[in-house]
C-alpha positions as a Python dict, from the first residue, in 0.01 Angstrom:
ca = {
    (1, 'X'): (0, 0, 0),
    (2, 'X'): (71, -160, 322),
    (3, 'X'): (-52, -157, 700),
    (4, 'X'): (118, 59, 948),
    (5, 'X'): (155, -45, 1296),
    (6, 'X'): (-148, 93, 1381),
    (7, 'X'): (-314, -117, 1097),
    (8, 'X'): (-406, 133, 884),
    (9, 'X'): (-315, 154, 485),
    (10, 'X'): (-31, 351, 419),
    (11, 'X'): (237, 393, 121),
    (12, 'X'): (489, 182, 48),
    (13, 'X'): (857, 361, 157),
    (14, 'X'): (1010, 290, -140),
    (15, 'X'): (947, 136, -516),
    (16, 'X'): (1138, -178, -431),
    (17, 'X'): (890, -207, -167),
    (18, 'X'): (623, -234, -441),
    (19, 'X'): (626, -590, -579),
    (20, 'X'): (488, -941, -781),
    (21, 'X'): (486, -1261, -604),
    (22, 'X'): (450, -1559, -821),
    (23, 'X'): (268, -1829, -686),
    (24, 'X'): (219, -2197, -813),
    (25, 'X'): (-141, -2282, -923),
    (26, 'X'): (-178, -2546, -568),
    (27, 'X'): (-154, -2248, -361),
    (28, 'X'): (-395, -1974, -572),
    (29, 'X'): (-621, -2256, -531),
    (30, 'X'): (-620, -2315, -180),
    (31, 'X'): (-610, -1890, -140),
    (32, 'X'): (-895, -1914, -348),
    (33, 'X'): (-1072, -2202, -110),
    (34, 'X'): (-1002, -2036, 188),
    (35, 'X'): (-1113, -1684, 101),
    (36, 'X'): (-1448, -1795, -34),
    (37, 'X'): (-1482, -2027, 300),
    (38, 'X'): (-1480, -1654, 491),
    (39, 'X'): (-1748, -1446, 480),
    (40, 'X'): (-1494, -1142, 356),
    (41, 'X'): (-1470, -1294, -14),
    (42, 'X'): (-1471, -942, -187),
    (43, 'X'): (-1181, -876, -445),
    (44, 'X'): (-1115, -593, -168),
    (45, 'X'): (-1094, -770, 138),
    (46, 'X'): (-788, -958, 308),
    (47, 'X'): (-727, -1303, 263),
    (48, 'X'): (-616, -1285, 631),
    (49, 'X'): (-755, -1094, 852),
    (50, 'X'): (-974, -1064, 1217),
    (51, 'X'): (-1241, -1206, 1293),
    (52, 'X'): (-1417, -887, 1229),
    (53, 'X'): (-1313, -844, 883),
    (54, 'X'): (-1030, -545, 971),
    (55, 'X'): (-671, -668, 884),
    (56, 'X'): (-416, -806, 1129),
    (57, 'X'): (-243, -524, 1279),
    (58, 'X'): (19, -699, 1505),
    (59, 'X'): (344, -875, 1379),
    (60, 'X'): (338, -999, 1741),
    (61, 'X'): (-22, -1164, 1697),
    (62, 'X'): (136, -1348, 1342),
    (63, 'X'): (475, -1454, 1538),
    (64, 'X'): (278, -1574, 1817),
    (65, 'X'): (-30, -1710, 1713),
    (66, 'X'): (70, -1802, 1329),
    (67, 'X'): (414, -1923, 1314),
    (68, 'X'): (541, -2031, 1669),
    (69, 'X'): (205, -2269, 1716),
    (70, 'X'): (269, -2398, 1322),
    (71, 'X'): (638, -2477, 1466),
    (72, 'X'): (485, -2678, 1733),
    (73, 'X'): (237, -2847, 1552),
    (74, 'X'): (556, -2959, 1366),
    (75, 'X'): (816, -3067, 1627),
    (76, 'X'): (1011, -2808, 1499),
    (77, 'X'): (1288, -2588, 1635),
    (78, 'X'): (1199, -2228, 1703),
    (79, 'X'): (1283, -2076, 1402),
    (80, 'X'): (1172, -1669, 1325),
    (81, 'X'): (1065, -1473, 1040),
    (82, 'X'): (1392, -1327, 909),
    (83, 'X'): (1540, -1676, 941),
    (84, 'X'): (1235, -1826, 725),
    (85, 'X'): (1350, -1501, 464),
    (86, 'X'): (1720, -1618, 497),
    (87, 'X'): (1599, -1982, 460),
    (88, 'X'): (1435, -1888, 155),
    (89, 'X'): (1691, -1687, 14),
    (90, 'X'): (1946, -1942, 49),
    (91, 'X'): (1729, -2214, -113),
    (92, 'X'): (1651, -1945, -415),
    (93, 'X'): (2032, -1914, -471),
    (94, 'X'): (2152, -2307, -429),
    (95, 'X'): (1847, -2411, -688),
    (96, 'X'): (2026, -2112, -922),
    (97, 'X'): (2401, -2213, -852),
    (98, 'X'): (2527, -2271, -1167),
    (99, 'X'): (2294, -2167, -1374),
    (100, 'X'): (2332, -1831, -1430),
    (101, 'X'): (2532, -1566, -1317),
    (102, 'X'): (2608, -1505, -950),
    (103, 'X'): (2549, -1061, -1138),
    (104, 'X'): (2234, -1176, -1268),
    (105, 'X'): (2072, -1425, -942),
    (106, 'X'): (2149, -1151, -720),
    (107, 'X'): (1928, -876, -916),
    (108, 'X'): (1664, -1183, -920),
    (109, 'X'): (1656, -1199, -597),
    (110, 'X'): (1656, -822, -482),
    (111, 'X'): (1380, -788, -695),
    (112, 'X'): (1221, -1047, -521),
    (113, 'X'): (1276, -946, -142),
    (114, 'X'): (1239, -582, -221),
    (115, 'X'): (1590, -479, -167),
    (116, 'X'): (1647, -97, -329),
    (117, 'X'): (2020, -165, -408),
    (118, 'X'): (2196, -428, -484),
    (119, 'X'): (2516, -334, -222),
    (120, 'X'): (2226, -445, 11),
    (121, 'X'): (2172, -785, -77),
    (122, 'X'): (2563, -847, -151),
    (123, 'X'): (2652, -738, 203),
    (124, 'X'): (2365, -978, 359),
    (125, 'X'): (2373, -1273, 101),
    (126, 'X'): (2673, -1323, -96),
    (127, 'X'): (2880, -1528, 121),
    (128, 'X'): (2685, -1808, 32),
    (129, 'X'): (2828, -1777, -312),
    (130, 'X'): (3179, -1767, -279),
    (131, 'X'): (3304, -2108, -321),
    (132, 'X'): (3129, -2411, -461),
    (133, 'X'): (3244, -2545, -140),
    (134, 'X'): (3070, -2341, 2),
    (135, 'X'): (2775, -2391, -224),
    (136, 'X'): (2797, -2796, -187),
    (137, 'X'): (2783, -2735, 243),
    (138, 'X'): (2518, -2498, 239),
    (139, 'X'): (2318, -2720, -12),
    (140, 'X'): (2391, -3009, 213),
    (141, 'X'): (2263, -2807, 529),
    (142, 'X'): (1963, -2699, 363),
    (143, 'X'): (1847, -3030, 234),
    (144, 'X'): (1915, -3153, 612),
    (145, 'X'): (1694, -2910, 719),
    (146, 'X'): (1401, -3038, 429),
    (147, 'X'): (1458, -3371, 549),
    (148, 'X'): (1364, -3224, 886),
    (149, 'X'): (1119, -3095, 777),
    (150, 'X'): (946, -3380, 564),
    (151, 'X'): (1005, -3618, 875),
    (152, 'X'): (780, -3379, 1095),
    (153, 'X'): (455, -3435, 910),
}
């Protein structure tokens, strides 16, 4: 399930939609931290929610409140949430580059970002895997931006 606008559960629009996240054992402990710090520690409750207990209904009230003041905190450029999902798309496909098949990273990764077909992630993502010049400037600009990044905190 997920929220509708109005912050109430509804279906997910497609199967792709439906999906695993991994996550690294530093972060399901600090999930783990912070949800038993709240008083809403029930396997049914959201990690992140209100005050109140009810879930966060705006994607304005994340943008503003979440990410823009974390970006501040930082020093950091504005940056937006489809640019974070491009960011982390592109760092998924330079730590692949050369590993495996550009066929078989690209299924990875729409499986990962919930894309239904393939065409879609192709049209949006596959520039960054036509050349390994391309590959080498990309990786350059990304680890640029880490450096960034690290130098901020």
């Amino acid at each position: 399930h997920g929220l509708d606008r109005g912050g109430r559960l509804e279906r997910l629009k497609t199967v792709a939609a439906m999906r695993d996240v991994s996550i690294d054992s530093e972060l399901r402990t600090a999930l783990r931290a912070w949800r038993m710090a709240t008083p809403y520690s029930r396997a049914d409750d959201f990690v992140f929610c209100n005050p109140d207990g009810s879930p966060i209904k705006s994607v304005n009230h994340l943008r503003k409140v979440v990410l823009y003041n974390t970006i501040n905190r930082a020093g950091l450029e504005h940056i937006t949430w489809h640019e974070l999902r491009h960011y982390f798309v592109s760092l998924l496909m330079l730590s692949m580059a050369g590993d495996v098949s550009s066929d078989v990273m690209m299924l990875e990764i729409k499986k990962m970002i919930g894309h239904e077909s393939i065409t879609t992630t192709y049209e949006d993502y596959s520039s960054w895997l036509t050349t390994q010049k391309t590959i080498d400037a990309n990786r350059s600009r990304i680890e640029d931006g880490k450096r960034m990044i690290a130098d901020a905190n």
